[in-house]
Coordinates of C-alpha atoms and ligand atoms in Angstrom, one line a residue:
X1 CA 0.0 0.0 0.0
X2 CA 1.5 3.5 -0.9
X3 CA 0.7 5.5 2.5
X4 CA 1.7 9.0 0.2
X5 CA -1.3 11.2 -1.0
X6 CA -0.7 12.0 -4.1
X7 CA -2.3 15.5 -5.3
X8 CA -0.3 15.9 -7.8
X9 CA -3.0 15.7 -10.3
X10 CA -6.3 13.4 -11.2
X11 CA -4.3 11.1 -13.5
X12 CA -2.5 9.8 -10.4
X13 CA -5.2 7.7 -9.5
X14 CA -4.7 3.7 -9.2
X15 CA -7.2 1.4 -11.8
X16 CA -10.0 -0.3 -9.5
X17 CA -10.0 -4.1 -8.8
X18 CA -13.2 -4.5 -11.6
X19 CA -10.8 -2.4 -14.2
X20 CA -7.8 -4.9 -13.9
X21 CA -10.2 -7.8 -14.3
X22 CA -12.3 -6.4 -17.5
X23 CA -8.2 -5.7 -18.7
X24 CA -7.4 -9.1 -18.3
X25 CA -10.5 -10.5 -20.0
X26 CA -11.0 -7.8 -22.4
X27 CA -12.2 -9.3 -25.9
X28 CA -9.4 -7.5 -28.5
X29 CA -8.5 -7.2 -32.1
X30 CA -6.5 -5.1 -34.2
X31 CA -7.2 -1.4 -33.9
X32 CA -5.6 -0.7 -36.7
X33 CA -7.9 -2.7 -38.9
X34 CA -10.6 -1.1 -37.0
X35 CA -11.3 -5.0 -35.5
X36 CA -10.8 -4.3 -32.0
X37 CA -14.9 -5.4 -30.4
X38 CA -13.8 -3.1 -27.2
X39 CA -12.4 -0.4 -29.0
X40 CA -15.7 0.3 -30.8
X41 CA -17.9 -0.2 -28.3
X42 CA -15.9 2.3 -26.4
X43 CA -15.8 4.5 -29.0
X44 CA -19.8 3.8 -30.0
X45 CA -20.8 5.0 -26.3
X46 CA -18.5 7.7 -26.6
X47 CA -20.6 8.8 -30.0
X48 CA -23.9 8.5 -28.1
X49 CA -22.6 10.5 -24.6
X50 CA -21.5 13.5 -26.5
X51 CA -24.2 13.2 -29.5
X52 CA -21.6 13.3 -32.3
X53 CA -21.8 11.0 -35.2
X54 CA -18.7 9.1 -34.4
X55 CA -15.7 8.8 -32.0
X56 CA -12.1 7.5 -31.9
X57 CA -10.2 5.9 -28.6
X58 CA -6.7 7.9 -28.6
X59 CA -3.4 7.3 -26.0
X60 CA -3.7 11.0 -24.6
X61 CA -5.7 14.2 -24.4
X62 CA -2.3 15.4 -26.2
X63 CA -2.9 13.6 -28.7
X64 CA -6.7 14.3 -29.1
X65 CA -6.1 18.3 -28.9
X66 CA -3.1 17.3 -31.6
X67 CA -5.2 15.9 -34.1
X68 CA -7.7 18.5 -33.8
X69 CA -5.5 21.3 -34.5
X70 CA -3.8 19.8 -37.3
X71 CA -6.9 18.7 -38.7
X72 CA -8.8 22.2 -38.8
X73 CA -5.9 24.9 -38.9
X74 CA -3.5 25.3 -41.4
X75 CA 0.1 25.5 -41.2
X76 CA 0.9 29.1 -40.7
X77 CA -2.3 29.7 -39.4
X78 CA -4.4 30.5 -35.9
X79 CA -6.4 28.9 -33.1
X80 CA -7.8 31.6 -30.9
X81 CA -8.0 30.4 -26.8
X82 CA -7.4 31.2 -23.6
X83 CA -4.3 32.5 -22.5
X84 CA -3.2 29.7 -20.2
X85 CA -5.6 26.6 -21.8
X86 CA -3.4 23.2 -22.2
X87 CA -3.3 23.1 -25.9
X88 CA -2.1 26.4 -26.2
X89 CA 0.1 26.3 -23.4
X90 CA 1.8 22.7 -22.3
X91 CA 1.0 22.0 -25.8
X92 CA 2.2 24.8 -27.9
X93 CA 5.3 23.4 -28.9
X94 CA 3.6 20.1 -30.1
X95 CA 1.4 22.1 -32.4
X96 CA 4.1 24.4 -33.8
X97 CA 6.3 21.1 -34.4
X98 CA 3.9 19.1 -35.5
X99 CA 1.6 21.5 -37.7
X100 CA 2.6 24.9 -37.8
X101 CA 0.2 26.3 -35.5
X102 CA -0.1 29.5 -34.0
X103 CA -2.5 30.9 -31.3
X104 CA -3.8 34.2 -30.9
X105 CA -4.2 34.7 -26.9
X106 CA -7.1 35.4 -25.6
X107 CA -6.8 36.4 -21.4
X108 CA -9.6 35.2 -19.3
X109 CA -10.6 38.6 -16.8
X110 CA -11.4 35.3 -14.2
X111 CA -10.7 32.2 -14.1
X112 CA -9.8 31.0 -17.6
X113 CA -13.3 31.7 -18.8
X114 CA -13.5 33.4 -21.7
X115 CA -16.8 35.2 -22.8
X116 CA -18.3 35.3 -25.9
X117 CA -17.7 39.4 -26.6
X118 CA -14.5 38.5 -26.0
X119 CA -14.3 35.8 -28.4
X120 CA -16.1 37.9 -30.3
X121 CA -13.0 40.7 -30.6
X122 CA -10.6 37.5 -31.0
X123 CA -12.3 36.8 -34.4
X124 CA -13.3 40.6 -35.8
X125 CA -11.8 41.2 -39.0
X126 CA -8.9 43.5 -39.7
X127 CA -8.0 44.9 -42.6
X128 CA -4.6 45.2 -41.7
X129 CA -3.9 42.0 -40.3
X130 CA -2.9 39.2 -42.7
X131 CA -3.3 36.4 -39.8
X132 CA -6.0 33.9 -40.7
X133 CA -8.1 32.6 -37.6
X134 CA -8.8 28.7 -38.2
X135 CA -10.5 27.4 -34.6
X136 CA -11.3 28.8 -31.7
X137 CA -11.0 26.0 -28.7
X138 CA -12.4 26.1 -25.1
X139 CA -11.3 24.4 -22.3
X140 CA -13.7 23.2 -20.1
X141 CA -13.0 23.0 -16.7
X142 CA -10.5 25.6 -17.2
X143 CA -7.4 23.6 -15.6
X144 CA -5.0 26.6 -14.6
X145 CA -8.3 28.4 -13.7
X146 CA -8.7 26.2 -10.9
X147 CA -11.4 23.8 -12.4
X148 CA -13.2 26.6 -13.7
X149 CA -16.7 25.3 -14.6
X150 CA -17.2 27.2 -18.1
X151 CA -21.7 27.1 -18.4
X152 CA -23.5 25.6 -21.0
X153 CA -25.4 29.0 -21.9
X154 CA -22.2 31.0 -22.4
X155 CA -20.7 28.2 -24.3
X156 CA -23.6 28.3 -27.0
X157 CA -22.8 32.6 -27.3
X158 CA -18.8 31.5 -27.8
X159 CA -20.2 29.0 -30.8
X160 CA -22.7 31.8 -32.3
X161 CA -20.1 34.0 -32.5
X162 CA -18.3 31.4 -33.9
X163 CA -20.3 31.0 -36.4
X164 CA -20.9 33.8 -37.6
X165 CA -17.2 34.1 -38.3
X166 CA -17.4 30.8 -40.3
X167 CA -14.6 29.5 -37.8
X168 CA -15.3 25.9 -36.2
X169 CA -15.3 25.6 -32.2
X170 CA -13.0 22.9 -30.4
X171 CA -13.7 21.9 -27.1
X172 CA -10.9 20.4 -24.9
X173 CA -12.9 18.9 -22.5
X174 CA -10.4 16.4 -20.8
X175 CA -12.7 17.3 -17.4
X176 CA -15.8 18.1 -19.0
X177 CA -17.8 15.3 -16.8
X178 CA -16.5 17.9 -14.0
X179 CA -17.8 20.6 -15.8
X180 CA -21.1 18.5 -16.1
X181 CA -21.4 17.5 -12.4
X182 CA -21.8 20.8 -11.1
X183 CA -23.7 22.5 -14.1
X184 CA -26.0 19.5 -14.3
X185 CA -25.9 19.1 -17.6
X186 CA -24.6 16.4 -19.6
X187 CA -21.8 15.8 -21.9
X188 CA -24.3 16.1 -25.0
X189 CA -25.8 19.5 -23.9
X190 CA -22.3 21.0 -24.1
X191 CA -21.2 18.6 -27.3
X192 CA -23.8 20.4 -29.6
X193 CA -22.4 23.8 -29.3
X194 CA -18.9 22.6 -30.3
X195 CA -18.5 20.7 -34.2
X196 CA -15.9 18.2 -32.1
X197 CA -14.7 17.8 -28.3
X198 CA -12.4 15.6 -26.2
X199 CA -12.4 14.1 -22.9
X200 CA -10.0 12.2 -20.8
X201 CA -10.7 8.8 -19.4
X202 CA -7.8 9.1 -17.9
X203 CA -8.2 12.1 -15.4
X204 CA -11.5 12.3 -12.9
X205 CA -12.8 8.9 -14.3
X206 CA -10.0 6.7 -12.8
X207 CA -9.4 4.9 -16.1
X208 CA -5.4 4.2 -16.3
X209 CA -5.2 4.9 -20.0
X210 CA -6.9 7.0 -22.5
X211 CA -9.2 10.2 -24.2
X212 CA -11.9 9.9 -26.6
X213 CA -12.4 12.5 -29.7
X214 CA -15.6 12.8 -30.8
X215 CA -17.0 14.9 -34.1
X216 CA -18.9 14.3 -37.3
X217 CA -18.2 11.2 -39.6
X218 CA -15.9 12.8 -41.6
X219 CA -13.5 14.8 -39.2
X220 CA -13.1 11.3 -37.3
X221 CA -12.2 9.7 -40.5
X222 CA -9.6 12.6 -41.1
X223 CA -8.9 12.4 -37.4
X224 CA -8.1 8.2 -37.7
X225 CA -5.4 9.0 -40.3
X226 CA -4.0 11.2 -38.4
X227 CA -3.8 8.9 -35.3
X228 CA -1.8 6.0 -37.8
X229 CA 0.1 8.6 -39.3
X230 CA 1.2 9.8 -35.2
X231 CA 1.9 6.5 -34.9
X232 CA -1.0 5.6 -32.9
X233 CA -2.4 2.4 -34.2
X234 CA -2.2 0.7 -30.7
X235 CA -3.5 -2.9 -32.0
X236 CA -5.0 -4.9 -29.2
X237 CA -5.7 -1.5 -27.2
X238 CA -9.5 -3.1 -25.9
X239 CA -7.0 -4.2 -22.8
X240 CA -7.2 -0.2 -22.2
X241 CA -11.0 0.3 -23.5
X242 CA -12.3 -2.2 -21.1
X243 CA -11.1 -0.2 -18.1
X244 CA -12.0 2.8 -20.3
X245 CA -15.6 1.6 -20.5
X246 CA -15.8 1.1 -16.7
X247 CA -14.3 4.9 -15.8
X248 CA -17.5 5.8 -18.5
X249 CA -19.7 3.8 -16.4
X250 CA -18.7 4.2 -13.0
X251 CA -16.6 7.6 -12.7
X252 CA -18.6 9.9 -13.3
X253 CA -21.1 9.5 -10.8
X254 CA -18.9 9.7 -8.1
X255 CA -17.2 12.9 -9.2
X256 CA -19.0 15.2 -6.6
X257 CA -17.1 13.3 -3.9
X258 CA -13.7 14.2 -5.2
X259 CA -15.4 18.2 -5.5
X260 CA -16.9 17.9 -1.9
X261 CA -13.2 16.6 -1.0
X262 CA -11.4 19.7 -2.9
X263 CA -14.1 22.2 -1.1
X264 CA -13.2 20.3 2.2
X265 CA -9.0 20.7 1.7
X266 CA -9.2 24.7 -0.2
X267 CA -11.6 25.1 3.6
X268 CA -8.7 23.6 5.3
X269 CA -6.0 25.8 3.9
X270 CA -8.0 29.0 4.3
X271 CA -8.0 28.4 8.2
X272 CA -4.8 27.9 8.5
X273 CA -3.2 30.1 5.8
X274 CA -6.0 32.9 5.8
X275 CA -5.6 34.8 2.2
X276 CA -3.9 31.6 0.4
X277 CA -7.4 30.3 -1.0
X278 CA -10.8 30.8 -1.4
X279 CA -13.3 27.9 -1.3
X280 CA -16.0 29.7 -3.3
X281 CA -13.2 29.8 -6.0
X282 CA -13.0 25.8 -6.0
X283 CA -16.2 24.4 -8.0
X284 CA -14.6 20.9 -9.1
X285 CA -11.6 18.8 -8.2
X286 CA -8.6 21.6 -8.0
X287 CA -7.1 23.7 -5.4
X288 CA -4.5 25.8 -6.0
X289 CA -2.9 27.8 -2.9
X290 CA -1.2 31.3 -3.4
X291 CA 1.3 31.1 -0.9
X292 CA 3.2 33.9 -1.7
X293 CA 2.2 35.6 1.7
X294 CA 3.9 32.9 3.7
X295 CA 7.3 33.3 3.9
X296 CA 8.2 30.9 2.1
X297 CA 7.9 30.0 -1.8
X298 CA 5.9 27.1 -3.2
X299 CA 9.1 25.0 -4.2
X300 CA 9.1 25.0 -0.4
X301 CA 6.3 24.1 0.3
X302 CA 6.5 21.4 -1.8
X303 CA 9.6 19.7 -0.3
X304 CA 8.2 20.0 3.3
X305 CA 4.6 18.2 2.3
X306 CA 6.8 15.6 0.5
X307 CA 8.8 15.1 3.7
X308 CA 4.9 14.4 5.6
X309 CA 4.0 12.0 2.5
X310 CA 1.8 14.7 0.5
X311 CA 3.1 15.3 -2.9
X312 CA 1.6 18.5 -4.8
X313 CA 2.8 19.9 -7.8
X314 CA 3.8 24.0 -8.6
X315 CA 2.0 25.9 -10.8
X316 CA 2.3 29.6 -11.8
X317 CA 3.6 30.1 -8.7
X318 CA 1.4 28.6 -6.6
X319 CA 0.6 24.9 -5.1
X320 CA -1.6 22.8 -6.9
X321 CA -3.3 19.8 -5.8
X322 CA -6.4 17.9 -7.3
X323 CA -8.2 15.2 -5.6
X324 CA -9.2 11.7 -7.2
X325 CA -10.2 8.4 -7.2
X326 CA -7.4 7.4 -5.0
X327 CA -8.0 10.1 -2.3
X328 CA -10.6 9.4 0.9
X329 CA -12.1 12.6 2.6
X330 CA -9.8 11.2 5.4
X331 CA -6.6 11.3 3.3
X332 CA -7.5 14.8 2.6
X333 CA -8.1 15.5 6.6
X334 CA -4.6 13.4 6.9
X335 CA -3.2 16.1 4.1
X336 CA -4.7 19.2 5.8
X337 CA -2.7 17.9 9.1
X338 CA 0.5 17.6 7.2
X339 CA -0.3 21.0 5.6
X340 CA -0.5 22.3 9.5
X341 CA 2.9 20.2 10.8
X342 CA 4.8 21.8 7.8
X343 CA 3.6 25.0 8.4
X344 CA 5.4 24.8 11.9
X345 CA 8.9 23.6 10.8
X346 CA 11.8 25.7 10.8
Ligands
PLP1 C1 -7.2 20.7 -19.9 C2 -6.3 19.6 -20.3 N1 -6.3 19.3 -21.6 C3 -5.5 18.3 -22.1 C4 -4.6 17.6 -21.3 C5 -3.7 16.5 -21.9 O1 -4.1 15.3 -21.5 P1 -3.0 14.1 -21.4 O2 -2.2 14.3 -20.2 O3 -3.9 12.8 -21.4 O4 -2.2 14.2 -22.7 C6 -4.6 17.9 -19.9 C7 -3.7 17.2 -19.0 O5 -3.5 17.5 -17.9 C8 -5.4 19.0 -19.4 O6 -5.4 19.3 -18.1

C-alpha cells in the first residue's frame, strides 16, 4: 500500500480491482484494422454521450487536442483560446512542431473563462492584419483556472459568435464530466455547441489509459489518419477500452465526492493560511494555494509536504493539488494535518 497522498494531479489515480479484471479478459483485435470489439464499443458509447456521429479511442488528451489542430488549422495559421488553456500552453510546442500552428491569446478577466464578446473581438476582421483565424478551442474545466466550470449558456454565445465568423469551435474537455457534475448538464448538452470535443478517461474517471475525440463522420475519419500517421495504431488496445468503458460507467457519478473533497481541503488551507485560498473559487476537483504571503515560496512548500507524505505539484507560482479516485475525505483531513505540521517547521 503507498501510504503518500498524491495531489499531484487526477491522473494519479490507481485502476479499480473491476478495471484490472475487465483488462485481463477484455475481448481485443487489431485497432488498426478497425477490429478491436472493445475499441468500438468504447468509442460507439462515446458517439452517443457526446451526440456526435462518431468517436475514436486515442493514448492522450495530447494527442486528441493534436489531431484537432492539425486537422482544422493550417500551417501558418491561428487557433484563438485562452491565454493559459493546455493546448495552447503545455502544448504549444507540439502544435508548432507538428503542424505549424499559432494561437492568438485570448486572457480570461477570471478564471480562464473566456466570454463570448470577447471571443467575439478574437475573431473581428482587420484589414490590416494578414493572420487567418482557423478554430477557436475552449477548455472546459478551465485547468490553470482552478477547475473553472465554463456554463453551457455562455458556451452556445462563444459558438454563435463562432459561427458567424465561419470559424469551427474545439472543445478540450479532458474534465468536462466535472464541468457536467456541477452544471447539471450532460456531456451532450455542451457537445452540440462545439462541431468536435475531447475528454479524458484518464483524469476524474480513474481509467489508467486513454481520451476519446468525438465529431462528425468525416472529421473522425480525417482524425483516424492522423492517429496512424502519429503512430498511434495501438492494435489490441480493448486491454485499455475495457477499463475505459468502466471509468464511462462508473466515474462519473462519483465525481462530486472528489469536488466535496477539494471544497473540504481549499476550507482547510484557508483556516490555517488565511488569504492563500478561497473555497468559493474551488467548483470541481482543483485547489491551487497562493502562498506567496507565507514566507516561504511554493518549491518549499512542496519539499516539506513531500517530507509528511503529501506530494503537490507547482503551478504559476502557486501549489496545486487535485483530488481523485485514490483520495478518501480522510486522506484529505490526513493532508490538511500535514499542511498544518509543515507550516510549523523551521
Ligand atoms: C485541460 C487539459 N487538456 C489536455 C490535457 C492533456 O491530457 P493528457 O495528459 O492525457 O495528454 C490535460 C492534461 O493535464 C489537461 O489538463
Amino acid at each position: 500500500m503507498d501510504a503518500r497522498i498524491d495531489l499531484r494531479s487526477d491522473t494519479v489515480s490507481q485502476p479499480s480491482e473491476r478495471m484490472r479484471h475487465a483488462m485481463a479478459t477484455a475481448e481485443v483485435g487489431d485497432d488498426w484494422y478497425g477490429d478491436d470489439p472493445t475499441v468500438n464499443l468504447l468509442q460507439d458509447r462515446a458517439a452517443e454521450l457526446t451526440g456526435k456521429e462518431a468517436a475514436i479511442y486515442l493514448p492522450t488528451g495530447t494527442m486528441c487536442n493534436q489531431i484537432a489542430l492539425h486537422a482544422y488549422v493550417g500551417s501558418g495559421h491561428l487557433a484563438v483560446c485562452e491565454a493559459s488553456a493546455h493546448l495552447g500552453g503545455t502544448e504549444a510546442s507540439s502544435a508548432a512542431a507538428l503542424s505549424g500552428v499559432a494561437f492568438r491569446y485570448v486572457p480570461a478577466a477570471s478564471r480562464g473563462l473566456l466570454t463570448a464578446e470577447q471571443v467575439g473581438v478574437a475573431l473581428a476582421p482587420d484589414p490590416y492584419d494578414a493572420s487567418v483565424v482557423d478554430l477557436v478551442a475552449l477548455e472546459n474545466t478551465h485547468q490553470v483556472g482552478g477547475g473553472s466550470v465554463l456554463g453551457v449558456a455562455e458556451t452556445g454565445r462563444i459558438a454563435a459568435v463562432a459561427t458567424a465568423a465561419g470559424v469551427p469551435l474545439y472543445l478540450d474537455g479532458a474534465r468536462i464530466f466535472n464541468a457536467c457534475a456541477v452544471a447539471g448538464v450532460a456531456v451532450a448538452d455542451y457537445a452540440r455547441h462545439a462541431d468536435s470535443m475531447m475528454f479524458c478517461l484518464s483524469k476524474g474517471l480513474g481509467a489508467p489509459i486513454g481520451s476519446v475525440l468525438a465529431g462528425d463522420a468525416a472529421f473522425i475519419r480525417e482524425a483516424r489518419r492522423l492517429k496512424i500517421l502519429l503512430g498511434g495504431a495501438w492494435r489490441q488496445a480493448g486491454i485499455m477500452a475495457a477499463a475505459g468503458l468502466i471509468a464511462l460507467a462508473e466515474g462519473p457519478g462519483r465525481l462530486p465526492e472528489d469536488h466535496a473533497n477539494a471544497r473540504a481541503l481549499a476550507a482547510g488551507l484557508a483556516e490555517l493560511l488565511p488569504g492563500s485560498v478561497d473555497p468559493a473559487d474551488v467548483p470541481t476537483n482543483i485547489v491551487f494555494a497562493d502562498v506567496s504571503g507565507t514566507g516561504r515560496d511554493a518549491a518549499r512548500w512542496r519539499e516539506l509536504l513531500a517530507e509528511e507524505g503529501v506530494l503537490v505539484t507547482i503551478i504559476g507560482g502557486r501549489v496545486r493539488m487535485l483530488t481523485h479516485v485514490g483520495v478518501t475525505a480522510a486522506g484529505i483531513s490526513a493532508a490538511l494535518d500535514a499542511w498544518r505540521r509543515a507550516a510549523k517547521a523551521p
